[in-house]
Amino acid sequence: MLNITGNYTDLYQISMAQVYFHENKHLNPAVFDYFFRKNPFQGGYTVFAGLGTLLNALESLRFSEDDLRFLANQGFKADFLGYLADFRFTGTLKSCHEGDLVFPGAPVVTVHADLIEAQLIETLLLNTLNFQSLIATKAARIRSVAGVAALLDFGLRRAQGAGGYYASRAAVIGGFNGTSHVKAAQDFEVPAVGTMAHSFVQSYDNELSAFRAFAEDQPNNTVLLVDSYDTLKSGVPNAITVGLEMAARGHSLKAIRLDSGDLAYLSKQSRQMLDSAGLHHVKIAASNQLDEHVIKSLQEQQAPIDIFGVGTSLVIGRPDGALDGVYKLAQYRDKPRIKLSENTAKMTLPGHKQVLRLYNSQNQPIGADVVTLADETKPDIMLHSFEPFKSMDLHKLTAKPLLKPVMKAGQCCETQPTLKDIADHVQFQLTQMPQDYRRFDNPHEYKVGLSPGLKHQRDSLAQQLRRQA
Amino acid sequence: MLNITGNYTDLYQISMAQVYFHENKHLNPAVFDYFFRKNPFQGGYTVFAGLGTLLNALESLRFSEDDLRFLANQGFKADFLGYLADFRFTGTLKSCHEGDLVFPGAPVVTVHADLIEAQLIETLLLNTLNFQSLIATKAARIRSVAGVAALLDFGLRRAQGAGGYYASRAAVIGGFNGTSHVKAAQDFEVPAVGTMAHSFVQSYDNELSAFRAFAEDQPNNTVLLVDSYDTLKSGVPNAITVGLEMAARGHSLKAIRLDSGDLAYLSKQSRQMLDSAGLHHVKIAASNQLDEHVIKSLQEQQAPIDIFGVGTSLVIGRPDGALDGVYKLAQYRDKPRIKLSENTAKMTLPGHKQVLRLYNSQNQPIGADVVTLADETKPDIMLHSFEPFKSMDLHKLTAKPLLKPVMKAGQCCETQPTLKDIADHVQFQLTQMPQDYRRFDNPHEYKVGLSPGLKHQRDSLAQQLRRQA
């Protein structure tokens, strides 16, 4: 649906690229790290999402003739534009699996490419991974409190423009079961869901006629919206009438939908009314400004809701709205590079690195990752990034590397998993992770530390640069 | 950039449309209202944006063959799909001007079309108008505290996927001067801005070489990022060296950019250092998680910053992230329709309506709009929506209608204004609006009331439906 070309980027990438090109340094090898600094939603983890989208976009990324014409008008030079006209991304990506739980401070993706190529893909990479990871994380948090209820994405109308498209993809990764967004359902092979709005009911002379008309036309997909006039006095009784009529014809009313008022109270009353009429099979769906907090509260009150439709809060990742992922140069011409910044915590980790996830003797993740130099073996000790007296003994632990090649020479080097595979992988990891780390409120902090080799490299490089400055 | 087809919608629009079609009620005339319930950002107004985008999308909206194939697989019927294959939007839109200040509770757009057409465009309309109005409002709030400083949109990397594209358009409507997003600059004819990232500086052996290389390659567009190692000890001194070298060659260093640390302190120190070196013409740009609150504080401290680069907070409209605009059936087959809801405040306004903005004898807006029936003349009194003892005497006021035809029979019926025209219109209205209503914190509440005719129509319809229920 989105036609992503080379100009889907920040101008400074192109400005820098021209300098690299004219200085003839553009083909020198570089390594960039993608990482983030804070889990969203005051949660304990982040669900990594968007990788499949990114890989597809990188394989087909080109500068169009329109792009080049615009850049020429901006004053970019003909020789450089010739380079862009032939641009293909030919680099290597090492990455966590899509759907991995990832944590602040550890590289999630490393890009190994000619300096100019690595620079030119920065904005696209950030735009894709930051957003989908945000939404997948939100969806996973909602899933974590929704029990066995179905979760449906209803967000397109309040989504941030076309942002709603990939929000629907990411929602499925985090544990949603369907989307109202037809185009997303079509492209991502996700169930499309939805039946009626208030306008439908209003367009009939009375609610019962509206319900009957719908049930007549789509008897296999009837969900009746019951709050247009009065939920318990009008909507539910009319839905029961139609539910019984459908049953008499051998059809089955799928559900009623509550969209306003006190959902706990109304769902309990509705359930009772449906059950009393023998309509035990009719499910109850609820919508109206739901988020993980409201759903958690409804579940605690044992509201008999089978299906939650979540809109705005999901697709815009409220309240955070963005994952703070960044993309930093870690190595250039085989030499590690660092950025110091005025804020010490924003100092980067130099060099080509690996991330090891640590497991105990029962092969359970212990809640810690160690960032190492790429060619290091598992270290015996993990050091805190900044506090000199904090460390962890790793002798008794095993380690598995998280970063694996997913693209080589600009081509995907493994079959991409389906969205369902990715979603299953998320849930599997959540069951594996110790409970304290995935706690809904005030989770225990997952540890990300450095190997002695990496810490030494970072600190000596920083010292050297400070001495120069 | 975005290929919007008919399936860019919620499934329920299509489910309802099939019922309308099979019941042969699809061609009956309907009126829908677009309105919202709350100004974002605890502000006093909302900047209406996205209309131009919407009108263009409506003119070209079609169901593609892919769309129809998918819908067939979902079980929609052949006769109905035949209708969709020929679908064109042929309705009328009456709307506020793009860039008008608009307020909760009053219709901003009314759609007059066959029921089926009006229904099928709902999601696209909401998705477009809600998001751009949110971002234009955010941008206007930032503009209101930024004085004469230039405001640049740097947000694409943290934008909600392709949402960043229209965020850049809306930012300009609200008062921004340029964007880093090349594609948006290209398509919306907005200045494209941006020069270098930290990675550029890091890729050289030292900061001075990096600065020189850039100034050499793009002497007319050099903004040096000065915080890679140490702003005042390294970045600014090196920028001064290069600024003087450029001056000696007849070029002019445009600006330095601060991207971390205490921006008030660093900008004052940097200004002094630049001035002492005679580089009075070199501007100071600042970025790093800016929003209207930080910029307001910097301005109050008289930080000598000439250019603000605003990213995440702008393009995701933090903290709200969404405008709560809705689209409700107001009239069907020439009869007014209402939705009651469990929440009284969510009761809709029935019928074909107009909105009148009220002015005093000096032709100044007084801070109130009255919603009337479309065929009413200016009423003498305006009533509060829900409080029976609140009203306003309108005898001495004049009124101008806000809703005017912008699309007839599916075609735009006036030349669309340029983005600059729209942006100018926003600023003009803000200067016209009484100060209390545009106050940054705790603004005075703009009044939106009802004409006696409309209130009577709403209340009698509500009573009638409650009696039925």
PDB file of N, CA, C and O in Angstrom, chain B residues 192-232:
ATOM      1  N   ALA B 192      12.759  21.686   2.441  1.00  0.00           N
ATOM      2  CA  ALA B 192      13.409  20.508   3.025  1.00  0.00           C
ATOM      3  C   ALA B 192      14.651  20.983   3.769  1.00  0.00           C
ATOM      4  O   ALA B 192      15.410  21.795   3.254  1.00  0.00           O
ATOM      5  N   VAL B 193      14.852  20.476   4.967  1.00  0.00           N
ATOM      6  CA  VAL B 193      15.941  20.981   5.806  1.00  0.00           C
ATOM      7  C   VAL B 193      16.733  19.856   6.452  1.00  0.00           C
ATOM      8  O   VAL B 193      16.196  18.779   6.688  1.00  0.00           O
ATOM      9  N   GLY B 194      18.013  20.163   6.767  1.00  0.00           N
ATOM     10  CA  GLY B 194      18.815  19.197   7.493  1.00  0.00           C
ATOM     11  C   GLY B 194      20.208  19.038   6.919  1.00  0.00           C
ATOM     12  O   GLY B 194      20.363  19.063   5.697  1.00  0.00           O
ATOM     13  N   THR B 195      21.192  18.881   7.768  1.00  0.00           N
ATOM     14  CA  THR B 195      22.549  18.749   7.241  1.00  0.00           C
ATOM     15  C   THR B 195      23.302  17.539   7.788  1.00  0.00           C
ATOM     16  O   THR B 195      23.653  16.659   7.038  1.00  0.00           O
ATOM     17  N   MET B 196      23.529  17.445   9.109  1.00  0.00           N
ATOM     18  CA  MET B 196      24.392  16.347   9.575  1.00  0.00           C
ATOM     19  C   MET B 196      23.947  15.729  10.894  1.00  0.00           C
ATOM     20  O   MET B 196      23.320  16.363  11.711  1.00  0.00           O
ATOM     21  N   ALA B 197      24.319  14.446  11.048  1.00  0.00           N
ATOM     22  CA  ALA B 197      24.058  13.681  12.264  1.00  0.00           C
ATOM     23  C   ALA B 197      25.385  13.421  12.984  1.00  0.00           C
ATOM     24  O   ALA B 197      26.458  13.685  12.444  1.00  0.00           O
ATOM     25  N   HIS B 198      25.286  12.857  14.161  1.00  0.00           N
ATOM     26  CA  HIS B 198      26.513  12.502  14.893  1.00  0.00           C
ATOM     27  C   HIS B 198      27.375  11.519  14.116  1.00  0.00           C
ATOM     28  O   HIS B 198      28.602  11.580  14.160  1.00  0.00           O
ATOM     29  N   SER B 199      26.720  10.602  13.418  1.00  0.00           N
ATOM     30  CA  SER B 199      27.500   9.597  12.689  1.00  0.00           C
ATOM     31  C   SER B 199      28.448  10.256  11.694  1.00  0.00           C
ATOM     32  O   SER B 199      29.549   9.752  11.454  1.00  0.00           O
ATOM     33  N   PHE B 200      28.028  11.373  11.129  1.00  0.00           N
ATOM     34  CA  PHE B 200      28.892  12.080  10.187  1.00  0.00           C
ATOM     35  C   PHE B 200      30.170  12.525  10.894  1.00  0.00           C
ATOM     36  O   PHE B 200      31.287  12.289  10.412  1.00  0.00           O
ATOM     37  N   VAL B 201      30.002  13.161  12.023  1.00  0.00           N
ATOM     38  CA  VAL B 201      31.164  13.652  12.780  1.00  0.00           C
ATOM     39  C   VAL B 201      32.040  12.476  13.212  1.00  0.00           C
ATOM     40  O   VAL B 201      33.264  12.504  13.062  1.00  0.00           O
ATOM     41  N   GLN B 202      31.384  11.420  13.700  1.00  0.00           N
ATOM     42  CA  GLN B 202      32.136  10.259  14.184  1.00  0.00           C
ATOM     43  C   GLN B 202      32.925   9.566  13.081  1.00  0.00           C
ATOM     44  O   GLN B 202      33.905   8.879  13.371  1.00  0.00           O
ATOM     45  N   SER B 203      32.476   9.707  11.838  1.00  0.00           N
ATOM     46  CA  SER B 203      33.142   8.959  10.758  1.00  0.00           C
ATOM     47  C   SER B 203      34.451   9.623  10.342  1.00  0.00           C
ATOM     48  O   SER B 203      35.162   9.092   9.494  1.00  0.00           O
ATOM     49  N   TYR B 204      34.748  10.790  10.902  1.00  0.00           N
ATOM     50  CA  TYR B 204      36.039  11.444  10.639  1.00  0.00           C
ATOM     51  C   TYR B 204      36.942  11.238  11.848  1.00  0.00           C
ATOM     52  O   TYR B 204      36.480  10.987  12.957  1.00  0.00           O
ATOM     53  N   ASP B 205      38.246  11.398  11.606  1.00  0.00           N
ATOM     54  CA  ASP B 205      39.184  11.176  12.706  1.00  0.00           C
ATOM     55  C   ASP B 205      39.041  12.238  13.779  1.00  0.00           C
ATOM     56  O   ASP B 205      39.356  12.012  14.937  1.00  0.00           O
ATOM     57  N   ASN B 206      38.606  13.424  13.370  1.00  0.00           N
ATOM     58  CA  ASN B 206      38.311  14.425  14.386  1.00  0.00           C
ATOM     59  C   ASN B 206      37.216  15.360  13.892  1.00  0.00           C
ATOM     60  O   ASN B 206      36.890  15.395  12.698  1.00  0.00           O
ATOM     61  N   GLU B 207      36.642  16.078  14.844  1.00  0.00           N
ATOM     62  CA  GLU B 207      35.470  16.909  14.581  1.00  0.00           C
ATOM     63  C   GLU B 207      35.762  18.000  13.554  1.00  0.00           C
ATOM     64  O   GLU B 207      34.948  18.282  12.666  1.00  0.00           O
ATOM     65  N   LEU B 208      36.943  18.602  13.664  1.00  0.00           N
ATOM     66  CA  LEU B 208      37.278  19.704  12.764  1.00  0.00           C
ATOM     67  C   LEU B 208      37.305  19.233  11.308  1.00  0.00           C
ATOM     68  O   LEU B 208      36.789  19.918  10.414  1.00  0.00           O
ATOM     69  N   SER B 209      37.876  18.060  11.074  1.00  0.00           N
ATOM     70  CA  SER B 209      37.910  17.531   9.699  1.00  0.00           C
ATOM     71  C   SER B 209      36.500  17.309   9.184  1.00  0.00           C
ATOM     72  O   SER B 209      36.198  17.559   8.012  1.00  0.00           O
ATOM     73  N   ALA B 210      35.633  16.812  10.057  1.00  0.00           N
ATOM     74  CA  ALA B 210      34.248  16.571   9.651  1.00  0.00           C
ATOM     75  C   ALA B 210      33.583  17.885   9.255  1.00  0.00           C
ATOM     76  O   ALA B 210      32.950  17.989   8.201  1.00  0.00           O
ATOM     77  N   PHE B 211      33.745  18.898  10.102  1.00  0.00           N
ATOM     78  CA  PHE B 211      33.123  20.203   9.820  1.00  0.00           C
ATOM     79  C   PHE B 211      33.662  20.780   8.501  1.00  0.00           C
ATOM     80  O   PHE B 211      32.904  21.293   7.672  1.00  0.00           O
ATOM     81  N   ARG B 212      34.974  20.693   8.331  1.00  0.00           N
ATOM     82  CA  ARG B 212      35.575  21.241   7.101  1.00  0.00           C
ATOM     83  C   ARG B 212      35.053  20.528   5.861  1.00  0.00           C
ATOM     84  O   ARG B 212      34.773  21.163   4.837  1.00  0.00           O
ATOM     85  N   ALA B 213      34.943  19.209   5.959  1.00  0.00           N
ATOM     86  CA  ALA B 213      34.492  18.446   4.790  1.00  0.00           C
ATOM     87  C   ALA B 213      33.082  18.868   4.390  1.00  0.00           C
ATOM     88  O   ALA B 213      32.771  19.038   3.208  1.00  0.00           O
ATOM     89  N   PHE B 214      32.242  19.066   5.375  1.00  0.00           N
ATOM     90  CA  PHE B 214      30.868  19.455   5.052  1.00  0.00           C
ATOM     91  C   PHE B 214      30.832  20.854   4.440  1.00  0.00           C
ATOM     92  O   PHE B 214      30.173  21.092   3.416  1.00  0.00           O
ATOM     93  N   ALA B 215      31.538  21.767   5.064  1.00  0.00           N
ATOM     94  CA  ALA B 215      31.534  23.159   4.594  1.00  0.00           C
ATOM     95  C   ALA B 215      32.087  23.269   3.177  1.00  0.00           C
ATOM     96  O   ALA B 215      31.649  24.096   2.376  1.00  0.00           O
ATOM     97  N   GLU B 216      33.025  22.422   2.877  1.00  0.00           N
ATOM     98  CA  GLU B 216      33.619  22.383   1.543  1.00  0.00           C
ATOM     99  C   GLU B 216      32.587  21.918   0.513  1.00  0.00           C
ATOM    100  O   GLU B 216      32.469  22.483  -0.568  1.00  0.00           O
ATOM    101  N   ASP B 217      31.842  20.894   0.879  1.00  0.00           N
ATOM    102  CA  ASP B 217      30.923  20.279  -0.087  1.00  0.00           C
ATOM    103  C   ASP B 217      29.636  21.071  -0.259  1.00  0.00           C
ATOM    104  O   ASP B 217      29.093  21.143  -1.349  1.00  0.00           O
ATOM    105  N   GLN B 218      29.130  21.636   0.832  1.00  0.00           N
ATOM    106  CA  GLN B 218      27.829  22.314   0.755  1.00  0.00           C
ATOM    107  C   GLN B 218      27.890  23.659   1.473  1.00  0.00           C
ATOM    108  O   GLN B 218      27.232  23.876   2.498  1.00  0.00           O
ATOM    109  N   PRO B 219      28.700  24.565   0.914  1.00  0.00           N
ATOM    110  CA  PRO B 219      28.953  25.831   1.611  1.00  0.00           C
ATOM    111  C   PRO B 219      27.709  26.708   1.769  1.00  0.00           C
ATOM    112  O   PRO B 219      27.695  27.597   2.624  1.00  0.00           O
ATOM    113  N   ASN B 220      26.682  26.446   0.977  1.00  0.00           N
ATOM    114  CA  ASN B 220      25.473  27.265   1.107  1.00  0.00           C
ATOM    115  C   ASN B 220      24.464  26.693   2.076  1.00  0.00           C
ATOM    116  O   ASN B 220      23.404  27.254   2.287  1.00  0.00           O
ATOM    117  N   ASN B 221      24.800  25.561   2.631  1.00  0.00           N
ATOM    118  CA  ASN B 221      23.810  24.876   3.485  1.00  0.00           C
ATOM    119  C   ASN B 221      24.530  24.158   4.626  1.00  0.00           C
ATOM    120  O   ASN B 221      24.366  22.977   4.833  1.00  0.00           O
ATOM    121  N   THR B 222      25.365  24.901   5.341  1.00  0.00           N
ATOM    122  CA  THR B 222      26.162  24.264   6.385  1.00  0.00           C
ATOM    123  C   THR B 222      25.622  24.597   7.771  1.00  0.00           C
ATOM    124  O   THR B 222      25.594  25.754   8.180  1.00  0.00           O
ATOM    125  N   VAL B 223      25.149  23.562   8.457  1.00  0.00           N
ATOM    126  CA  VAL B 223      24.767  23.673   9.864  1.00  0.00           C
ATOM    127  C   VAL B 223      25.586  22.615  10.595  1.00  0.00           C
ATOM    128  O   VAL B 223      25.473  21.426  10.297  1.00  0.00           O
ATOM    129  N   LEU B 224      26.431  23.044  11.517  1.00  0.00           N
ATOM    130  CA  LEU B 224      27.373  22.119  12.166  1.00  0.00           C
ATOM    131  C   LEU B 224      26.819  21.641  13.505  1.00  0.00           C
ATOM    132  O   LEU B 224      26.443  22.445  14.358  1.00  0.00           O
ATOM    133  N   LEU B 225      26.788  20.320  13.649  1.00  0.00           N
ATOM    134  CA  LEU B 225      26.284  19.705  14.879  1.00  0.00           C
ATOM    135  C   LEU B 225      27.436  19.663  15.881  1.00  0.00           C
ATOM    136  O   LEU B 225      28.453  19.007  15.641  1.00  0.00           O
ATOM    137  N   VAL B 226      27.283  20.349  17.005  1.00  0.00           N
ATOM    138  CA  VAL B 226      28.462  20.641  17.843  1.00  0.00           C
ATOM    139  C   VAL B 226      28.556  19.843  19.141  1.00  0.00           C
ATOM    140  O   VAL B 226      29.436  20.119  19.966  1.00  0.00           O
ATOM    141  N   ASP B 227      27.699  18.835  19.340  1.00  0.00           N
ATOM    142  CA  ASP B 227      27.741  18.155  20.650  1.00  0.00           C
ATOM    143  C   ASP B 227      28.245  16.719  20.602  1.00  0.00           C
ATOM    144  O   ASP B 227      28.012  15.971  21.554  1.00  0.00           O
ATOM    145  N   SER B 228      28.958  16.350  19.555  1.00  0.00           N
ATOM    146  CA  SER B 228      29.386  14.945  19.477  1.00  0.00           C
ATOM    147  C   SER B 228      30.382  14.587  20.582  1.00  0.00           C
ATOM    148  O   SER B 228      30.393  13.461  21.072  1.00  0.00           O
ATOM    149  N   TYR B 229      31.226  15.524  20.942  1.00  0.00           N
ATOM    150  CA  TYR B 229      32.242  15.201  21.955  1.00  0.00           C
ATOM    151  C   TYR B 229      32.116  16.111  23.179  1.00  0.00           C
ATOM    152  O   TYR B 229      31.929  15.647  24.297  1.00  0.00           O
ATOM    153  N   ASP B 230      32.163  17.414  22.951  1.00  0.00           N
ATOM    154  CA  ASP B 230      31.983  18.364  24.059  1.00  0.00           C
ATOM    155  C   ASP B 230      31.604  19.697  23.432  1.00  0.00           C
ATOM    156  O   ASP B 230      32.400  20.288  22.695  1.00  0.00           O
ATOM    157  N   THR B 231      30.399  20.152  23.711  1.00  0.00           N
ATOM    158  CA  THR B 231      29.856  21.301  22.988  1.00  0.00           C
ATOM    159  C   THR B 231      30.755  22.533  23.088  1.00  0.00           C
ATOM    160  O   THR B 231      31.154  23.120  22.073  1.00  0.00           O
ATOM    161  N   LEU B 232      31.065  22.940  24.302  1.00  0.00           N
ATOM    162  CA  LEU B 232      31.750  24.232  24.456  1.00  0.00           C
ATOM    163  C   LEU B 232      33.270  24.128  24.316  1.00  0.00           C
ATOM    164  O   LEU B 232      33.934  25.081  23.921  1.00  0.00           O
TER     165      LEU B 232
END
